[in-house]
PDB file of C-alpha atoms in Angstrom:
ATOM      1  CA  GLN P 216     186.624 141.016  90.967  1.00 93.00           C
ATOM      2  CA  VAL P 217     185.491 137.559  92.006  1.00 95.00           C
ATOM      3  CA  GLN P 218     186.833 136.582  95.416  1.00 97.00           C
ATOM      4  CA  LEU P 219     186.240 133.636  97.727  1.00 98.00           C
ATOM      5  CA  VAL P 220     187.710 133.607 101.234  1.00 98.00           C
ATOM      6  CA  GLU P 221     187.577 130.525 103.434  1.00 98.00           C
ATOM      7  CA  SER P 222     187.805 130.629 107.223  1.00 98.00           C
ATOM      8  CA  GLY P 223     187.071 128.485 110.251  1.00 98.00           C
ATOM      9  CA  GLY P 224     189.755 125.849 109.932  1.00 97.00           C
ATOM     10  CA  GLY P 225     192.012 124.778 112.758  1.00 97.00           C
ATOM     11  CA  LEU P 226     193.129 121.924 114.962  1.00 98.00           C
ATOM     12  CA  VAL P 227     190.409 119.704 116.386  1.00 98.00           C
ATOM     13  CA  GLN P 228     190.406 116.385 118.193  1.00 98.00           C
ATOM     14  CA  PRO P 229     188.883 113.271 116.610  1.00 98.00           C
ATOM     15  CA  GLY P 230     185.127 113.321 117.107  1.00 97.00           C
ATOM     16  CA  GLY P 231     185.039 117.102 117.223  1.00 98.00           C
ATOM     17  CA  SER P 232     183.299 119.607 114.955  1.00 98.00           C
ATOM     18  CA  LEU P 233     184.195 122.621 112.877  1.00 98.00           C
ATOM     19  CA  ARG P 234     182.193 125.000 110.729  1.00 98.00           C
ATOM     20  CA  LEU P 235     183.952 126.405 107.703  1.00 98.00           C
ATOM     21  CA  SER P 236     182.824 129.603 106.034  1.00 98.00           C
ATOM     22  CA  CYS P 237     183.245 130.758 102.452  1.00 98.00           C
ATOM     23  CA  ALA P 238     182.723 134.496 102.011  1.00 98.00           C
ATOM     24  CA  ALA P 239     181.967 135.478  98.426  1.00 96.00           C
ATOM     25  CA  SER P 240     182.331 138.851  96.706  1.00 95.00           C
ATOM     26  CA  GLY P 241     182.451 140.230  93.196  1.00 94.00           C
ATOM     27  CA  PHE P 242     179.386 138.329  92.001  1.00 92.00           C
ATOM     28  CA  THR P 243     175.798 137.752  93.116  1.00 90.00           C
ATOM     29  CA  LEU P 244     175.936 134.636  95.260  1.00 91.00           C
ATOM     30  CA  ASP P 245     172.164 134.117  94.995  1.00 91.00           C
ATOM     31  CA  TYR P 246     172.445 132.956  91.381  1.00 94.00           C
ATOM     32  CA  TYR P 247     175.273 130.454  91.672  1.00 95.00           C
ATOM     33  CA  ALA P 248     176.150 127.082  93.082  1.00 96.00           C
ATOM     34  CA  ILE P 249     179.132 126.848  95.432  1.00 97.00           C
ATOM     35  CA  GLY P 250     181.249 123.774  96.054  1.00 97.00           C
ATOM     36  CA  TRP P 251     183.576 122.664  98.825  1.00 97.00           C
ATOM     37  CA  PHE P 252     186.703 120.643  98.099  1.00 97.00           C
ATOM     38  CA  ARG P 253     189.650 119.312 100.030  1.00 97.00           C
ATOM     39  CA  GLN P 254     193.197 118.264  99.379  1.00 97.00           C
ATOM     40  CA  ALA P 255     195.183 116.121 101.761  1.00 96.00           C
ATOM     41  CA  PRO P 256     198.992 115.996 101.641  1.00 92.00           C
ATOM     42  CA  GLU P 257     200.243 114.124  98.587  1.00 94.00           C
ATOM     43  CA  LYS P 258     196.714 113.445  97.375  1.00 95.00           C
ATOM     44  CA  GLU P 259     194.553 114.798  94.577  1.00 95.00           C
ATOM     45  CA  ARG P 260     192.018 117.498  95.285  1.00 95.00           C
ATOM     46  CA  GLU P 261     188.579 115.946  95.731  1.00 94.00           C
ATOM     47  CA  GLY P 262     185.073 117.298  95.787  1.00 95.00           C
ATOM     48  CA  VAL P 263     183.226 117.282  99.112  1.00 96.00           C
ATOM     49  CA  SER P 264     179.831 118.833  98.519  1.00 95.00           C
ATOM     50  CA  CYS P 265     177.992 121.463  96.502  1.00 96.00           C
ATOM     51  CA  ILE P 266     174.925 123.593  97.128  1.00 96.00           C
ATOM     52  CA  SER P 267     172.866 124.982  94.265  1.00 92.00           C
ATOM     53  CA  SER P 268     171.225 128.403  94.142  1.00 88.00           C
ATOM     54  CA  SER P 269     167.926 126.740  95.091  1.00 85.00           C
ATOM     55  CA  ASP P 270     169.521 125.058  98.147  1.00 81.00           C
ATOM     56  CA  GLY P 271     169.740 121.636  96.566  1.00 86.00           C
ATOM     57  CA  SER P 272     172.864 119.781  97.625  1.00 85.00           C
ATOM     58  CA  LEU P 273     175.111 117.326  95.840  1.00 87.00           C
ATOM     59  CA  ASN P 274     177.520 115.148  97.766  1.00 85.00           C
ATOM     60  CA  TYR P 275     180.667 114.408  95.804  1.00 88.00           C
ATOM     61  CA  LEU P 276     181.832 112.003  98.498  1.00 86.00           C
ATOM     62  CA  ASP P 277     179.131 109.623  99.679  1.00 83.00           C
ATOM     63  CA  SER P 278     181.373 108.587 102.560  1.00 83.00           C
ATOM     64  CA  LEU P 279     180.904 112.026 104.135  1.00 86.00           C
ATOM     65  CA  LYS P 280     177.126 111.977 103.990  1.00 80.00           C
ATOM     66  CA  GLY P 281     175.689 112.312 107.473  1.00 87.00           C
ATOM     67  CA  ARG P 282     178.802 113.969 108.889  1.00 95.00           C
ATOM     68  CA  PHE P 283     179.223 117.019 106.629  1.00 96.00           C
ATOM     69  CA  THR P 284     176.413 119.463 105.828  1.00 95.00           C
ATOM     70  CA  ILE P 285     176.553 122.345 103.379  1.00 96.00           C
ATOM     71  CA  SER P 286     174.356 125.440 103.718  1.00 96.00           C
ATOM     72  CA  ARG P 287     174.209 129.006 102.474  1.00 96.00           C
ATOM     73  CA  ASP P 288     173.153 132.451 103.680  1.00 95.00           C
ATOM     74  CA  ASN P 289     172.757 134.665 100.639  1.00 93.00           C
ATOM     75  CA  ALA P 290     172.100 137.725 102.797  1.00 94.00           C
ATOM     76  CA  LYS P 291     175.609 137.304 104.221  1.00 95.00           C
ATOM     77  CA  ASN P 292     177.145 136.192 100.909  1.00 95.00           C
ATOM     78  CA  THR P 293     178.449 133.136 102.721  1.00 97.00           C
ATOM     79  CA  VAL P 294     178.371 129.375 102.275  1.00 97.00           C
ATOM     80  CA  TYR P 295     179.099 127.062 105.199  1.00 98.00           C
ATOM     81  CA  LEU P 296     180.383 123.541 105.649  1.00 98.00           C
ATOM     82  CA  GLN P 297     179.448 122.018 108.987  1.00 97.00           C
ATOM     83  CA  MET P 298     181.743 119.104 109.773  1.00 98.00           C
ATOM     84  CA  ASN P 299     180.887 116.742 112.614  1.00 97.00           C
ATOM     85  CA  SER P 300     182.450 113.554 113.998  1.00 97.00           C
ATOM     86  CA  LEU P 301     185.752 114.512 112.429  1.00 97.00           C
ATOM     87  CA  LYS P 302     188.352 111.838 111.775  1.00 96.00           C
ATOM     88  CA  PRO P 303     192.109 112.074 111.230  1.00 96.00           C
ATOM     89  CA  GLU P 304     191.550 111.221 107.561  1.00 95.00           C
ATOM     90  CA  ASP P 305     189.556 114.454 107.198  1.00 97.00           C
ATOM     91  CA  THR P 306     192.808 116.379 107.649  1.00 97.00           C
ATOM     92  CA  ALA P 307     193.279 118.516 104.547  1.00 98.00           C
ATOM     93  CA  VAL P 308     193.192 122.013 103.140  1.00 98.00           C
ATOM     94  CA  TYR P 309     189.571 122.846 102.406  1.00 98.00           C
ATOM     95  CA  TYR P 310     188.640 125.093  99.499  1.00 98.00           C
ATOM     96  CA  CYS P 311     185.452 126.619  98.193  1.00 98.00           C
ATOM     97  CA  ALA P 312     184.872 127.375  94.544  1.00 97.00           C
ATOM     98  CA  VAL P 313     182.220 128.722  92.184  1.00 96.00           C
ATOM     99  CA  PRO P 314     181.314 127.496  88.686  1.00 95.00           C
ATOM    100  CA  LEU P 315     180.531 130.907  87.170  1.00 92.00           C
ATOM    101  CA  ARG P 316     180.241 129.557  83.621  1.00 88.00           C
ATOM    102  CA  TYR P 317     177.980 126.708  84.747  1.00 86.00           C
ATOM    103  CA  GLY P 318     175.520 128.747  86.782  1.00 83.00           C
ATOM    104  CA  SER P 319     173.002 127.854  89.430  1.00 91.00           C
ATOM    105  CA  ARG P 320     173.217 124.060  89.455  1.00 91.00           C
ATOM    106  CA  CYS P 321     175.907 121.842  90.908  1.00 92.00           C
ATOM    107  CA  PRO P 322     178.154 120.454  88.195  1.00 92.00           C
ATOM    108  CA  HIS P 323     179.074 116.788  88.219  1.00 87.00           C
ATOM    109  CA  LEU P 324     182.443 117.545  86.711  1.00 88.00           C
ATOM    110  CA  LEU P 325     184.823 119.401  89.001  1.00 87.00           C
ATOM    111  CA  SER P 326     186.493 121.016  86.009  1.00 90.00           C
ATOM    112  CA  PHE P 327     183.506 123.364  85.706  1.00 94.00           C
ATOM    113  CA  TYR P 328     184.640 125.238  88.822  1.00 95.00           C
ATOM    114  CA  ASP P 329     186.605 128.250  87.668  1.00 92.00           C
ATOM    115  CA  TYR P 330     187.177 130.496  90.700  1.00 96.00           C
ATOM    116  CA  TRP P 331     188.751 129.220  93.890  1.00 97.00           C
ATOM    117  CA  GLY P 332     189.587 130.489  97.336  1.00 97.00           C
ATOM    118  CA  GLN P 333     192.983 130.139  98.977  1.00 97.00           C
ATOM    119  CA  GLY P 334     191.891 127.401 101.349  1.00 97.00           C
ATOM    120  CA  THR P 335     191.786 126.844 105.099  1.00 98.00           C
ATOM    121  CA  GLN P 336     193.706 124.120 106.929  1.00 98.00           C
ATOM    122  CA  VAL P 337     191.787 121.534 108.929  1.00 98.00           C
ATOM    123  CA  THR P 338     193.839 119.220 111.120  1.00 98.00           C
ATOM    124  CA  VAL P 339     192.180 116.401 113.067  1.00 98.00           C
ATOM    125  CA  SER P 340     194.553 115.014 115.653  1.00 97.00           C
ATOM    126  CA  SER P 341     194.715 114.096 119.307  1.00 95.00           C
TER     127      SER P 341
END
């Protein structure tokens, strides 16, 4: 059974950092890309970043480049999202997802992601 579990969210002050984790099970993480997404209150879910099986990354939001970094540790079946210099507008529920039908590369269309975690809340506030 495919399962993705996010963790690491919480309350942080503006300018602070958080590292989110996405623990994967039920499939071989080595062979697949993993994406991170977020959804703020009353807004559409948006893509943040993706990492391919060969460690190539794709930023869905250019505005986050330089602040957010995606990485993976296949030995731990975990993908990370390091978030630095956080801003109040980064407040959202953050999700990870896998495009099992698409495979090892990062899809440009978010509709290719077919398994999702439950999300972890990130709140940036003073």
